[in-house]
mmCIF file of C-alpha atoms in Angstrom:
data_model
loop_
_atom_site.group_PDB
_atom_site.id
_atom_site.type_symbol
_atom_site.label_atom_id
_atom_site.label_comp_id
_atom_site.label_asym_id
_atom_site.label_seq_id
_atom_site.Cartn_x
_atom_site.Cartn_y
_atom_site.Cartn_z
ATOM 1 C CA GLN H 15 172.372 -79.583 -187.594
ATOM 2 C CA VAL H 16 172.521 -82.532 -189.980
ATOM 3 C CA GLN H 17 175.081 -83.691 -192.547
ATOM 4 C CA LEU H 18 173.830 -85.439 -195.672
ATOM 5 C CA VAL H 19 175.651 -87.795 -198.055
ATOM 6 C CA GLU H 20 174.062 -89.119 -201.250
ATOM 7 C CA SER H 21 174.958 -92.317 -203.074
ATOM 8 C CA GLY H 22 173.585 -94.571 -205.772
ATOM 9 C CA GLY H 23 173.925 -92.428 -208.860
ATOM 10 C CA GLY H 24 175.289 -93.765 -212.126
ATOM 11 C CA LEU H 25 174.719 -94.378 -215.809
ATOM 12 C CA VAL H 26 171.559 -96.171 -216.902
ATOM 13 C CA GLN H 27 169.705 -96.670 -220.168
ATOM 14 C CA ALA H 28 166.345 -95.065 -220.777
ATOM 15 C CA GLY H 29 163.592 -97.144 -219.196
ATOM 16 C CA GLY H 30 165.906 -98.407 -216.494
ATOM 17 C CA SER H 31 165.903 -97.867 -212.734
ATOM 18 C CA LEU H 32 168.170 -96.482 -210.046
ATOM 19 C CA ARG H 33 167.824 -96.149 -206.288
ATOM 20 C CA LEU H 34 169.421 -93.170 -204.620
ATOM 21 C CA SER H 35 170.231 -93.161 -200.921
ATOM 22 C CA CYS H 36 170.901 -90.305 -198.543
ATOM 23 C CA ALA H 37 172.641 -90.994 -195.242
ATOM 24 C CA ALA H 38 172.185 -88.430 -192.494
ATOM 25 C CA SER H 39 174.306 -87.846 -189.428
ATOM 26 C CA GLY H 40 172.996 -86.728 -186.075
ATOM 27 C CA HIS H 41 170.359 -87.894 -183.624
ATOM 28 C CA THR H 42 167.425 -85.799 -184.784
ATOM 29 C CA PHE H 43 166.806 -87.114 -188.297
ATOM 30 C CA SER H 44 163.132 -87.724 -187.605
ATOM 31 C CA THR H 45 162.577 -84.024 -186.910
ATOM 32 C CA TYR H 46 163.428 -83.089 -190.503
ATOM 33 C CA THR H 47 161.251 -83.045 -193.560
ATOM 34 C CA MET H 48 163.410 -84.493 -196.328
ATOM 35 C CA GLY H 49 163.550 -83.717 -200.000
ATOM 36 C CA TRP H 50 165.244 -84.538 -203.278
ATOM 37 C CA PHE H 51 166.189 -81.964 -205.910
ATOM 38 C CA HIS H 52 168.010 -82.203 -209.214
ATOM 39 C CA GLN H 53 170.056 -79.820 -211.297
ATOM 40 C CA ALA H 54 170.854 -80.296 -214.962
ATOM 41 C CA PRO H 55 173.746 -78.449 -216.634
ATOM 42 C CA GLY H 56 172.872 -74.822 -217.259
ATOM 43 C CA LYS H 57 169.598 -75.061 -215.378
ATOM 44 C CA GLU H 58 168.383 -74.099 -211.928
ATOM 45 C CA ARG H 59 168.050 -76.631 -209.150
ATOM 46 C CA GLU H 60 164.538 -78.100 -209.238
ATOM 47 C CA PHE H 61 162.314 -79.890 -206.763
ATOM 48 C CA VAL H 62 161.801 -83.627 -207.278
ATOM 49 C CA ALA H 63 160.092 -85.010 -204.165
ATOM 50 C CA ALA H 64 159.625 -84.500 -200.430
ATOM 51 C CA ILE H 65 158.589 -86.690 -197.504
ATOM 52 C CA SER H 66 157.226 -85.758 -194.097
ATOM 53 C CA ARG H 67 158.996 -86.435 -190.804
ATOM 54 C CA ILE H 68 157.529 -89.888 -190.206
ATOM 55 C CA GLY H 69 156.986 -90.701 -193.857
ATOM 56 C CA VAL H 70 153.207 -90.507 -193.898
ATOM 57 C CA SER H 71 152.978 -87.777 -196.514
ATOM 58 C CA THR H 72 154.839 -87.386 -199.796
ATOM 59 C CA TYR H 73 154.893 -84.745 -202.514
ATOM 60 C CA TYR H 74 156.210 -85.062 -206.080
ATOM 61 C CA ALA H 75 156.990 -82.852 -209.011
ATOM 62 C CA ASP H 76 154.601 -83.498 -211.883
ATOM 63 C CA SER H 77 157.494 -84.627 -214.074
ATOM 64 C CA VAL H 78 158.317 -87.603 -211.825
ATOM 65 C CA ALA H 79 154.955 -88.523 -210.265
ATOM 66 C CA GLY H 80 154.160 -92.160 -210.947
ATOM 67 C CA ARG H 81 157.784 -92.988 -211.815
ATOM 68 C CA PHE H 82 159.726 -92.013 -208.686
ATOM 69 C CA THR H 83 159.079 -93.015 -205.073
ATOM 70 C CA ILE H 84 160.523 -91.255 -202.054
ATOM 71 C CA SER H 85 160.859 -93.095 -198.759
ATOM 72 C CA ARG H 86 162.731 -92.883 -195.477
ATOM 73 C CA ASP H 87 163.891 -95.102 -192.640
ATOM 74 C CA ASN H 88 164.251 -93.057 -189.464
ATOM 75 C CA ALA H 89 165.843 -95.971 -187.610
ATOM 76 C CA LYS H 90 168.680 -95.898 -190.160
ATOM 77 C CA ASN H 91 168.818 -92.101 -190.541
ATOM 78 C CA ALA H 92 168.299 -92.490 -194.268
ATOM 79 C CA GLN H 93 166.046 -91.508 -197.103
ATOM 80 C CA TYR H 94 165.738 -93.009 -200.566
ATOM 81 C CA LEU H 95 164.575 -92.176 -204.055
ATOM 82 C CA GLN H 96 163.514 -95.109 -206.223
ATOM 83 C CA MET H 97 163.589 -93.964 -209.829
ATOM 84 C CA ASN H 98 161.855 -96.121 -212.438
ATOM 85 C CA SER H 99 161.166 -95.641 -216.144
ATOM 86 C CA LEU H 100 164.044 -93.210 -216.344
ATOM 87 C CA LYS H 101 164.180 -90.768 -219.234
ATOM 88 C CA PRO H 102 167.134 -88.871 -220.738
ATOM 89 C CA GLU H 103 165.615 -85.662 -219.365
ATOM 90 C CA ASP H 104 166.092 -87.052 -215.834
ATOM 91 C CA THR H 105 169.844 -86.647 -216.313
ATOM 92 C CA ALA H 106 171.111 -84.324 -213.584
ATOM 93 C CA VAL H 107 172.949 -84.104 -210.299
ATOM 94 C CA TYR H 108 170.563 -85.230 -207.569
ATOM 95 C CA TYR H 109 170.711 -83.589 -204.143
ATOM 96 C CA CYS H 110 169.355 -84.674 -200.787
ATOM 97 C CA ALA H 111 168.030 -81.852 -198.603
ATOM 98 C CA ALA H 112 166.541 -81.346 -195.143
ATOM 99 C CA GLN H 113 164.484 -78.715 -193.371
ATOM 100 C CA ILE H 114 162.200 -78.391 -190.363
ATOM 101 C CA SER H 115 159.105 -76.986 -192.079
ATOM 102 C CA GLY H 116 156.371 -78.889 -193.885
ATOM 103 C CA LEU H 117 156.214 -80.358 -197.367
ATOM 104 C CA VAL H 118 157.652 -77.518 -199.393
ATOM 105 C CA ARG H 119 159.314 -77.460 -202.795
ATOM 106 C CA THR H 120 161.367 -74.272 -202.794
ATOM 107 C CA THR H 121 165.143 -74.638 -202.593
ATOM 108 C CA THR H 122 165.427 -71.668 -200.230
ATOM 109 C CA ASP H 123 163.238 -73.468 -197.676
ATOM 110 C CA TYR H 124 165.829 -76.217 -197.260
ATOM 111 C CA ALA H 125 168.661 -75.474 -194.840
ATOM 112 C CA TYR H 126 170.851 -78.555 -195.288
ATOM 113 C CA TRP H 127 172.189 -80.114 -198.489
ATOM 114 C CA GLY H 128 174.311 -83.027 -199.564
ATOM 115 C CA GLN H 129 177.067 -82.818 -202.153
ATOM 116 C CA GLY H 130 175.020 -84.457 -204.893
ATOM 117 C CA THR H 131 175.229 -87.620 -206.966
ATOM 118 C CA GLN H 132 175.246 -87.746 -210.763
ATOM 119 C CA VAL H 133 172.500 -89.587 -212.622
ATOM 120 C CA THR H 134 172.944 -90.014 -216.362
ATOM 121 C CA VAL H 135 170.246 -91.599 -218.521
ATOM 122 C CA SER H 136 171.287 -92.580 -222.033
ATOM 123 C CA SER H 137 168.828 -92.799 -224.901
#
């Protein structure tokens, strides 16, 4: 089992950048595929990005490809989401998630979730 805690959210102007972090507890972080999701008010939770166990492979939603970068540091039990060229439509609560399967994008495939961090992009 793993516990996840996100940080780094905030208010930023359109075109700006933010870096989200996700700290994981436990000794088996490297056995989990990690992902980021976001959920805007009144909308379903959506896939943003995922990264394989040792960080070799990544997978992005079309809406963020080329602007966001997912990474992880297994020595620190952490993953990150660097968000550049932010748009107002990126405004949402961002969630860190973990699972033991491959690079998947469905929320039901992820067994462990953080509490979320708010990202607000002003126009």
